[in-house]
């Protein structure tokens, strides 16, 4: 099934309140989306659940190569995605993981933990499934999380370019 259709279906179920907690979001949304993006969700050295960091556990580590995290995904209760920003970015920063995703199923925020600025400054993009069509949401998720793009470093490079471009614009506005 194309990702666009999957996301439209997920959005309908979100609106119906069918994902009441973190576990339901992890299983019914996150793993399903990752599978559609080319991740082998059954291989736990690739999509590592409850990855232990020095400070705690992150819900998922997307690994490339196997057992070496490239992306941390932190899943939160519905409506509480932003509650985990500090924790997730600190886990990633101390572990050397360059990219973090925070989600409650509905919103997906993409962060570069090692960059400068406030937590908000380090957010590259925030996707809200209620505000975007399935097609638009699929493009965004593919840009940052598609397995091939992550393996080739393209996902992170895209995020870095977007971060730098946004920060140049905000510095220019501040100087004006």
Backbone as a ProteinNet text record, in pm:
[ID]
protein_1_A
[PRIMARY]
XXXXXXXXXXXXXXXXXXXXXXXXXXXXXXXXXXXXXXXXXXXXXXXXXXXXXXXXXXXXXXXXXXXXXXXXXXXXXXXXXXXXXXXXXXXXXXXXXXXXXXXXXXXXXXXXXXXXXXXXXXXXXXXXXXXXXXXXXXXXXXXXXXXXXXXXXXXXXXXXXXXXXXXXXXXXXXXX
[TERTIARY]
84.1	0	89.3	61.9	142.8	135.2	243.8	252.4	141.8	107.6	4.9	-127.4	-164.4	-290	-280.8	-167.4	-146.1	-161.4	-101.7	-109.3	-251.2	-324	-463.9	-545.9	-522.1	-590.8	-554.5	-426.1	-380	-444.5	-449.9	-508.7	-656.3	-728.7	-869.5	-881	-798.1	-801.5	-757.2	-662	-621.1	-739.3	-811.3	-927.6	-1035.4	-1039.6	-1136.7	-1086.9	-966.3	-911.7	-869.7	-830.6	-799.5	-657.7	-577.9	-441.8	-431.2	-474.5	-489.1	-360.9	-251.7	-130.7	-5.5	110.7	238.6	255.6	217.1	234.3	150.3	26.7	-59.8	-3	50.3	110.9	234.9	317.3	438.9	405.3	312.8	279.6	194.2	91.8	-4.2	32.4	124.7	162.9	311.3	397.5	540.9	597.4	575.1	630.1	570.7	443.9	378.6	440.2	461.4	522.7	665.9	742	880.8	887	797.3	792.4	771	679.1	649.7	768.3	852	968.5	1092.3	1072.2	1180.7	1260.6	1217.8	1289.2	1241.3	1333.8	1301.2	1264.6	1137.1	1092.1	1100.7	1124.3	1137.8	1282.2	1375	1516.8	1554.2	1567.7	1585.1	1723.8	1817.6	1945.3	1940	1830.6	1808.1	1705.9	1589.4	1488.1	1485.4	1564.5	1593.1	1493.7	1401.5	1306.5	1371.4	1328.2	1376.1	1529	1589.7	1735.4	1790.2	1882.9	1942.3	2054.9	2041.8	2150.2	2212.7	2313.6	2373.6	2279.7	2183.9	2093	1955.2	1918.2	1784.1	1756.3	1628.9	1589.6	1513.6	1541.9	1467	1378.8	1259.9	1163.4	1215.5	1276.9	1333.7	1464.7	1559.8	1681.5	1681.4	1688.4	1703.1	1852.7	1896.9	2041.2	2089.6	2200.9	2275.5	2420.3	2512.4	2490.8	2421.5	2391.1	2320.4	2386.1	2304.1	2344.3	2409.4	2420.5	2475.6	2365.8	2309	2197	2231.4	2143.4	2152.1	2043.9	1930.7	1814.6	1750.3	1713.5	1631.5	1489.2	1393.4	1252.1	1194.5	1140	1075.5	925.4	848.6	703.4	640.2	542.9	474.8	323.8	258	112.1	48.8	-72.9	-141.7	-145.7	-105.5	-105.4	12.7	107.6	218.9	355.5	362.1	487.9	598	562.7	665.9	722.7	656.1	702.9	839.3	876.6	1000.1	1118.3	1107.3	1213.3	1347.3	1352.3	1479.8	1543	1463.1	1512.3	1568	1492	1534.5	1660.8	1667	1785.2	1908.3	1891.7	2006.2	2054.4	1961.3	2000.6	2082.8	2031.8	2099	2234.8	2239.2	2363.7	2471.7	2437.6	2536.2	2574.7	2491	2518.1	2581.2	2577.9	2634.3	2540.7	2411.5	2312.3	2272.6	2286.9	2272.8	2131.1	2030.8	1896	1794	1692.9	1590.3	1452.2	1360.6	1220.3	1137.3	1049.9	953.7	815.7	734.6	601.2	499.9	377.4	263	167.9	220.7	141.8	85.3	29.2	-26.4	82.3	166.1	274	406.1	490.6	624.3	720.9	806.5	905.1	1043.4	1120.5	1252.7	1357.7	1455.8	1555.9	1698.7	1787.7	1932	1990.1	2011.2	2049.5	2184.8	2277.8	2412.5	2426.7	2321.8	2331.6	2311.2	2330.5	2325.5	2184.5	2164.2	2038.2	1949.8	1832.8	1734.5	1683.5	1605.9	1546.9	1462.8	1388.4	1304.9	1391.3	1506.2	1597.1	1648.3	1664.4	1719.3	1613.9	1487.4	1383.2	1389	1404.3	1413.8	1274.9	1181.7	1048.3	949.7	826.3	718.3	604.8	573	466.3	345.6	229.2	103.9	14.1	-18.1	-98	-237.6	-288.9	-420.2	-414.9	-297	-282.7	-231	-186.1	-128.6	-204.6	-207.7	-267.6	-175.9	-227.9	-146.4	-25.6	-43.9	65.8	175.4	135.5	234.8	308.8	234.8	295.8	393.6	357.4	445.5	576.2	568.7	689.5	782.4	726.3	807	870.1	791.6	844.7	951.1	931.8	1033.5	1162	1147.9	1264.2	1355.4	1297.2	1377.1	1397.5	1309.2	1314.3	1322.5	1318	1325.4	1459.2	1453.6	1571.5	1688.8	1666.7	1777	1838.4	1754.8	1805.1	1887	1844.7	1920	2054	2052.7	2175.3	2277.5	2230.7	2321.1	2357.3	2301.7	2330.3	2250.8	2162.8	2085.8	1984.2	1923.1	1821	1882.4	1994.5	2060.5	2110.7	2167.2	2214.8	2100.2	1986	1868.8	1829.4	1826	1790.6	1889.8	2018.3	2120.1	2104.1	2078.7	2058.7	1938.1	1829.4	1708.9	1733	1804.1	1837.3	1920.2	2024.4	2112.9	2039.9	1955.1	1879.1	1784.1	1714.2	1620.8	1695.1	1809.6	1885.4	1944.7	1984.3	2032.8	1920.5	1800.9	1686	1654	1655.5	1620.7	1729.6	1856.5	1962.6	1948.3	1915.9	1898.5	1781.5	1672.3	1557.2	1596.9	1673.4	1714.3	1804.1	1883.8	1974.3	1903.7	1788.9	1715.5	1645.2
-117.1	0	124.3	220.8	343.2	418	483.8	556.3	661.3	727.7	832	775.9	657.3	594.2	550.6	493.8	453	572.6	686.6	805.6	860.7	855.9	900.2	810.4	680.7	585	607.7	629.2	656.1	783.9	887.9	1014.8	997	922	894	824.8	724.9	651.9	739.6	829.9	924.6	1012.4	1064.3	1149.6	1074.3	943.2	860.1	820.2	861.8	828.7	683.3	621	478	444.8	547.1	525.9	593.9	525.9	590.6	609.2	541.4	549.1	529.6	542.9	531.5	397.8	291	158	142.6	192.6	184.4	268.5	384.7	471.8	404.5	346.3	278.1	166.1	81.5	-35.4	-0.8	81.3	105.8	217.5	303.9	416.2	410.1	420.7	435.2	315.1	195.3	77.3	59.6	92.1	80.6	179.2	302.8	404	363.9	318.7	278.1	163.5	68.3	-43.5	9.9	104	162.1	243	292.5	371.2	284.3	153.2	62.7	6.5	29.2	-24.1	-164.9	-252.9	-389.9	-389	-366.2	-348.5	-476.4	-588.1	-714.9	-740.6	-666.8	-684.7	-584.9	-635.6	-547.1	-485	-523.1	-450.9	-335.2	-327	-219.2	-119.9	-169.7	-89.4	-142.9	-79.1	-127.6	-66.1	-146.5	-91.8	-76.5	27.2	52.7	52.8	132.7	141	207.3	141	191.3	288.7	410.2	508.3	513.5	594	608.6	672.8	750.3	824.9	761.1	672.1	612.9	537.1	525.6	451.6	541	521.6	588.4	481.5	519.9	421.4	339.6	407	335.1	400.1	316.9	363.7	302.4	386.9	338.7	328.7	209.4	183.7	159.6	223.8	197.6	238.1	141.6	-2.3	-62.5	-191	-259.5	-230.9	-206.7	-180.6	-44.8	39.7	174.3	276.5	338.8	431	551.8	580.3	700.4	800.2	746.8	829.8	772.1	859.1	819.8	866	780.1	817.5	802.3	910.2	910	925.9	833.4	831.4	878.5	967	1021.7	999	1020.3	1010.4	1106.7	1078.9	1173.5	1313.4	1412.5	1550.7	1589.7	1498.8	1526.3	1513.6	1523	1501.4	1595.5	1719.6	1818.1	1797.4	1716.3	1692.9	1624.4	1554.5	1477.6	1541.2	1667.9	1731.3	1728.6	1783.4	1794.9	1657.3	1563.6	1428.7	1363.9	1365.9	1300.1	1363.5	1497.2	1563.9	1537.9	1532.3	1501.4	1358.4	1263.4	1124.3	1118.8	1184.6	1181	1250.4	1366.3	1442.6	1361.6	1302.4	1226.4	1094.3	1043.4	916.8	939.6	1064.4	1095.4	1064.6	1056.3	1030.9	1166.1	1181.6	1313.8	1361.6	1275.4	1313.2	1252.9	1330.4	1286.3	1316.9	1223.1	1243.1	1227.2	1322.9	1315	1306.3	1209.9	1197.1	1150.2	1195.2	1141.6	1076.5	1046.7	988.7	1094.4	1198	1308	1404.8	1449	1541.3	1467.4	1506	1449.2	1566	1580.5	1687.8	1628.2	1692.4	1644.3	1741.9	1689.6	1773.1	1731.5	1830.1	1808.1	1843.4	1745.4	1773.7	1840.7	1822.3	1877	2019.6	2072.8	2208.6	2311.1	2437.3	2544.4	2599.1	2662.6	2731.3	2656.5	2712.5	2652.2	2521.9	2449.4	2326.1	2359.8	2469.1	2510.5	2543.1	2607.4	2639.9	2514	2408.4	2284	2197.1	2239.5	2166.2	2208.5	2109.5	2134.3	2148.8	2064.9	2064.9	2001.4	2051.5	1990.1	1956.6	1829.1	1779	1747.6	1802.2	1771.3	1701.3	1575.6	1497.7	1555	1631.7	1693.8	1813.2	1871	1991	1962.4	1841.9	1807.7	1690.7	1689.7	1576.3	1455.1	1338.6	1217.7	1229.6	1294.8	1311.2	1400.8	1514.6	1607.4	1542.3	1473.3	1407.5	1299.8	1225.2	1120.2	1178.5	1290.6	1354.9	1392.4	1450.2	1491.2	1370.7	1269	1151.4	1081.3	1076.1	1016.7	1099.5	1231.3	1320.7	1294	1270.8	1256.1	1112.8	1020.4	887.4	769.4	793.6	680.9	608.7	478	397.1	428.2	427.1	451.5	589.8	690.7	827.4	836.2	763	762.4	692.6	576.2	500.3	579.9	655.5	731.8	868.6	903.2	1030.8	1147.1	1119.4	1226	1288	1208.1	1259.5	1363.3	1330.3	1423.2	1547.3	1529.2	1644.1	1738.9	1684.9	1767.4	1846.2	1778.4	1844.4	1955.3	1929.6	2031.9	2154.2	2131.7	2243	2326.5	2258.7	2330.4	2407.2	2347.1	2413.4	2539.5	2526.9	2640.3	2751.1	2712.1	2811	2887.5	2817.8	2882.8	2975.1	2930.9	3013.7	3137.1	3125.5	3244.3	3346.6	3297.8	3390	3458.2	3381	3441.5	3538.4	3510.2	3605.6	3733.6	3718.4	3836.9	3920.9	3858.9	3934.1	4006.6	3941.2	4002.5	4123.1	4121.3	4232	4350.5	4325.9	4434.1	4521.9
0	0	0	-86.6	-88.8	44.8	79.9	206	218.6	108.5	112.3	163.3	115.9	157.7	303.7	341.3	480.3	572.7	537.3	621.6	629.8	520.9	524	616.7	608.3	695.2	842.5	869.2	1006	1058.8	977.1	1019.5	1055.4	976.4	1007.4	1142.1	1165.7	1292.7	1410.1	1387.4	1492.1	1533.3	1433.7	1461.6	1539.5	1522.7	1594.4	1733.9	1768.6	1899.7	1913.9	1805.2	1805.9	1852.8	1885.1	1935.2	2072	2178.2	2309.3	2390	2352.8	2435.2	2349.4	2413.9	2342.9	2272.2	2337.6	2278.8	2152.1	2156.3	2037.9	1924.5	1957.4	1856.1	1797.8	1884.7	1838.2	1741.2	1780.4	1699.6	1578.3	1597.1	1490.2	1395.4	1436.4	1349.8	1315.9	1417.2	1391.6	1316	1365.8	1297.6	1158.4	1144.3	1013.2	913.7	957.4	870.5	835.7	935.9	909.5	808.5	821.4	725.9	584	571	438.1	384.2	474.5	434.1	410.4	407.3	370.8	486.5	611.8	727.1	757	789.3	827.5	975.9	1003.7	1141.7	1224.2	1159.3	1232.4	1274.4	1216.3	1248.9	1359	1481.3	1597.1	1608.6	1524.1	1521.5	1420.6	1345.7	1249.6	1305.6	1345.8	1415.1	1557.9	1643.5	1777.9	1876.6	1930.7	2028.4	2165.6	2238.4	2374.5	2381.3	2295.9	2288.3	2414.2	2479.6	2603.9	2574.3	2627.4	2620.2	2759	2777.5	2909.3	3010.2	2960.5	3048.3	3062.3	2973	2976	2847.7	2815.6	2695.4	2599.3	2472.2	2367	2302.8	2257.1	2208.1	2090.7	1992.9	1878.3	1836.4	1798.3	1733.3	1592.9	1492.8	1355.3	1330.2	1300.1	1293	1150.7	1119.9	996.7	1021.1	1012.1	994.6	1117.4	1107.5	1215.2	1349.9	1449.4	1588.6	1610.9	1507	1523.5	1491.7	1596.6	1575.8	1489.4	1394.1	1311.2	1349.1	1396.2	1430.8	1556	1648.6	1762.6	1737	1770.6	1764.8	1904.4	1954.8	2085.2	2063.3	2119.6	2104	2235	2223.2	2340.6	2331.9	2445.3	2452.8	2352.7	2308.7	2219.7	2281.1	2201.6	2245.9	2333.4	2354.2	2445.7	2379	2248.1	2176.3	2222.4	2249.5	2284.2	2424.6	2506	2642.9	2647.1	2542.3	2544.5	2474.8	2435	2355.6	2427.5	2544.7	2616.6	2637.1	2685.6	2712.9	2586.1	2478.7	2354.4	2296.6	2298.3	2242.8	2327.8	2457.7	2544.3	2522.9	2512.5	2484.3	2356.2	2252.1	2122.1	2128.2	2190.9	2198.9	2270.1	2383.4	2461.4	2396.2	2308.5	2240.8	2103.6	2054.7	1923.8	1808.4	1835.5	1730	1670.1	1537.8	1477.3	1448.4	1464.2	1421.6	1517.4	1554	1648.3	1591	1612.6	1575.8	1702.5	1726.4	1836.2	1774.5	1820.1	1763.6	1866.6	1847	1919.7	1818.5	1701.6	1593.7	1501.6	1559.7	1480.9	1437.4	1530.4	1495.2	1494.4	1401.5	1385.4	1378.3	1479.8	1481.3	1460.1	1372.5	1332.2	1383.1	1458.3	1525.3	1490.6	1495.2	1485.3	1622.2	1709.6	1848	1866.3	1775.6	1794.2	1741.9	1680.3	1626	1736.5	1702.2	1801.8	1817.9	1933.6	1958.3	2056	2075.8	2165	2103.1	2180.4	2126.1	2003.3	2011.8	1898.7	1777	1799.5	1689	1620.2	1696.6	1642.1	1573.7	1584.1	1511.7	1365.7	1278	1134.8	1074.2	1121.2	1060.9	1157.3	1156.3	1232.7	1136.8	1129.1	1043.1	1130.1	1093.2	1161.2	1059.5	1086.4	991.2	971.6	1067.4	1051.6	955.8	940.7	857.9	717.6	690.9	560.5	497.9	367.4	297.2	312.4	282	284.5	193.1	78.2	-17.6	38.8	96.3	153.4	269.8	355.5	471.3	426	322.3	270.7	218.7	149	97.4	212.9	318.4	433.6	502.1	528.9	597.9	513.8	384.5	296.4	299.7	299.8	299	418.9	536.1	657.6	705.6	667.6	729	632	502.5	409.6	427.4	438.3	468.1	374.8	245.8	151.2	170.1	195.8	216.6	345.2	448.4	574.8	553.1	487.2	464.5	383.9	286.1	200.1	257.5	373.7	436.2	380.2	282.9	218.4	313.3	399.9	491	585	642.4	734.9	661.7	542.8	465.1	431.7	395	366.5	490.8	605.7	731.5	765.2	746.5	774	683.7	554.7	462.1	504.4	542.1	582.7	712.9	806.4	933.4	907	826	797.4	722.4	628.9	552.6	644	730	822.3	919	969.5	1063.7	997.2	870.6	797.9	784.5	751.5	737.4	870.4	980.3	1110	1156.8	1127.5	1163.1	1080.6	954.2	868.2	918.9	957.8	1012.1	1139	1224.9	1351.7	1328.4	1223.3	1195.1	1131.5	1070.7	1000.6	1096.1
[MASK]
++++++++++++++++++++++++++++++++++++++++++++++++++++++++++++++++++++++++++++++++++++++++++++++++++++++++++++++++++++++++++++++++++++++++++++++++++++++++++++++++++++++++++++++++

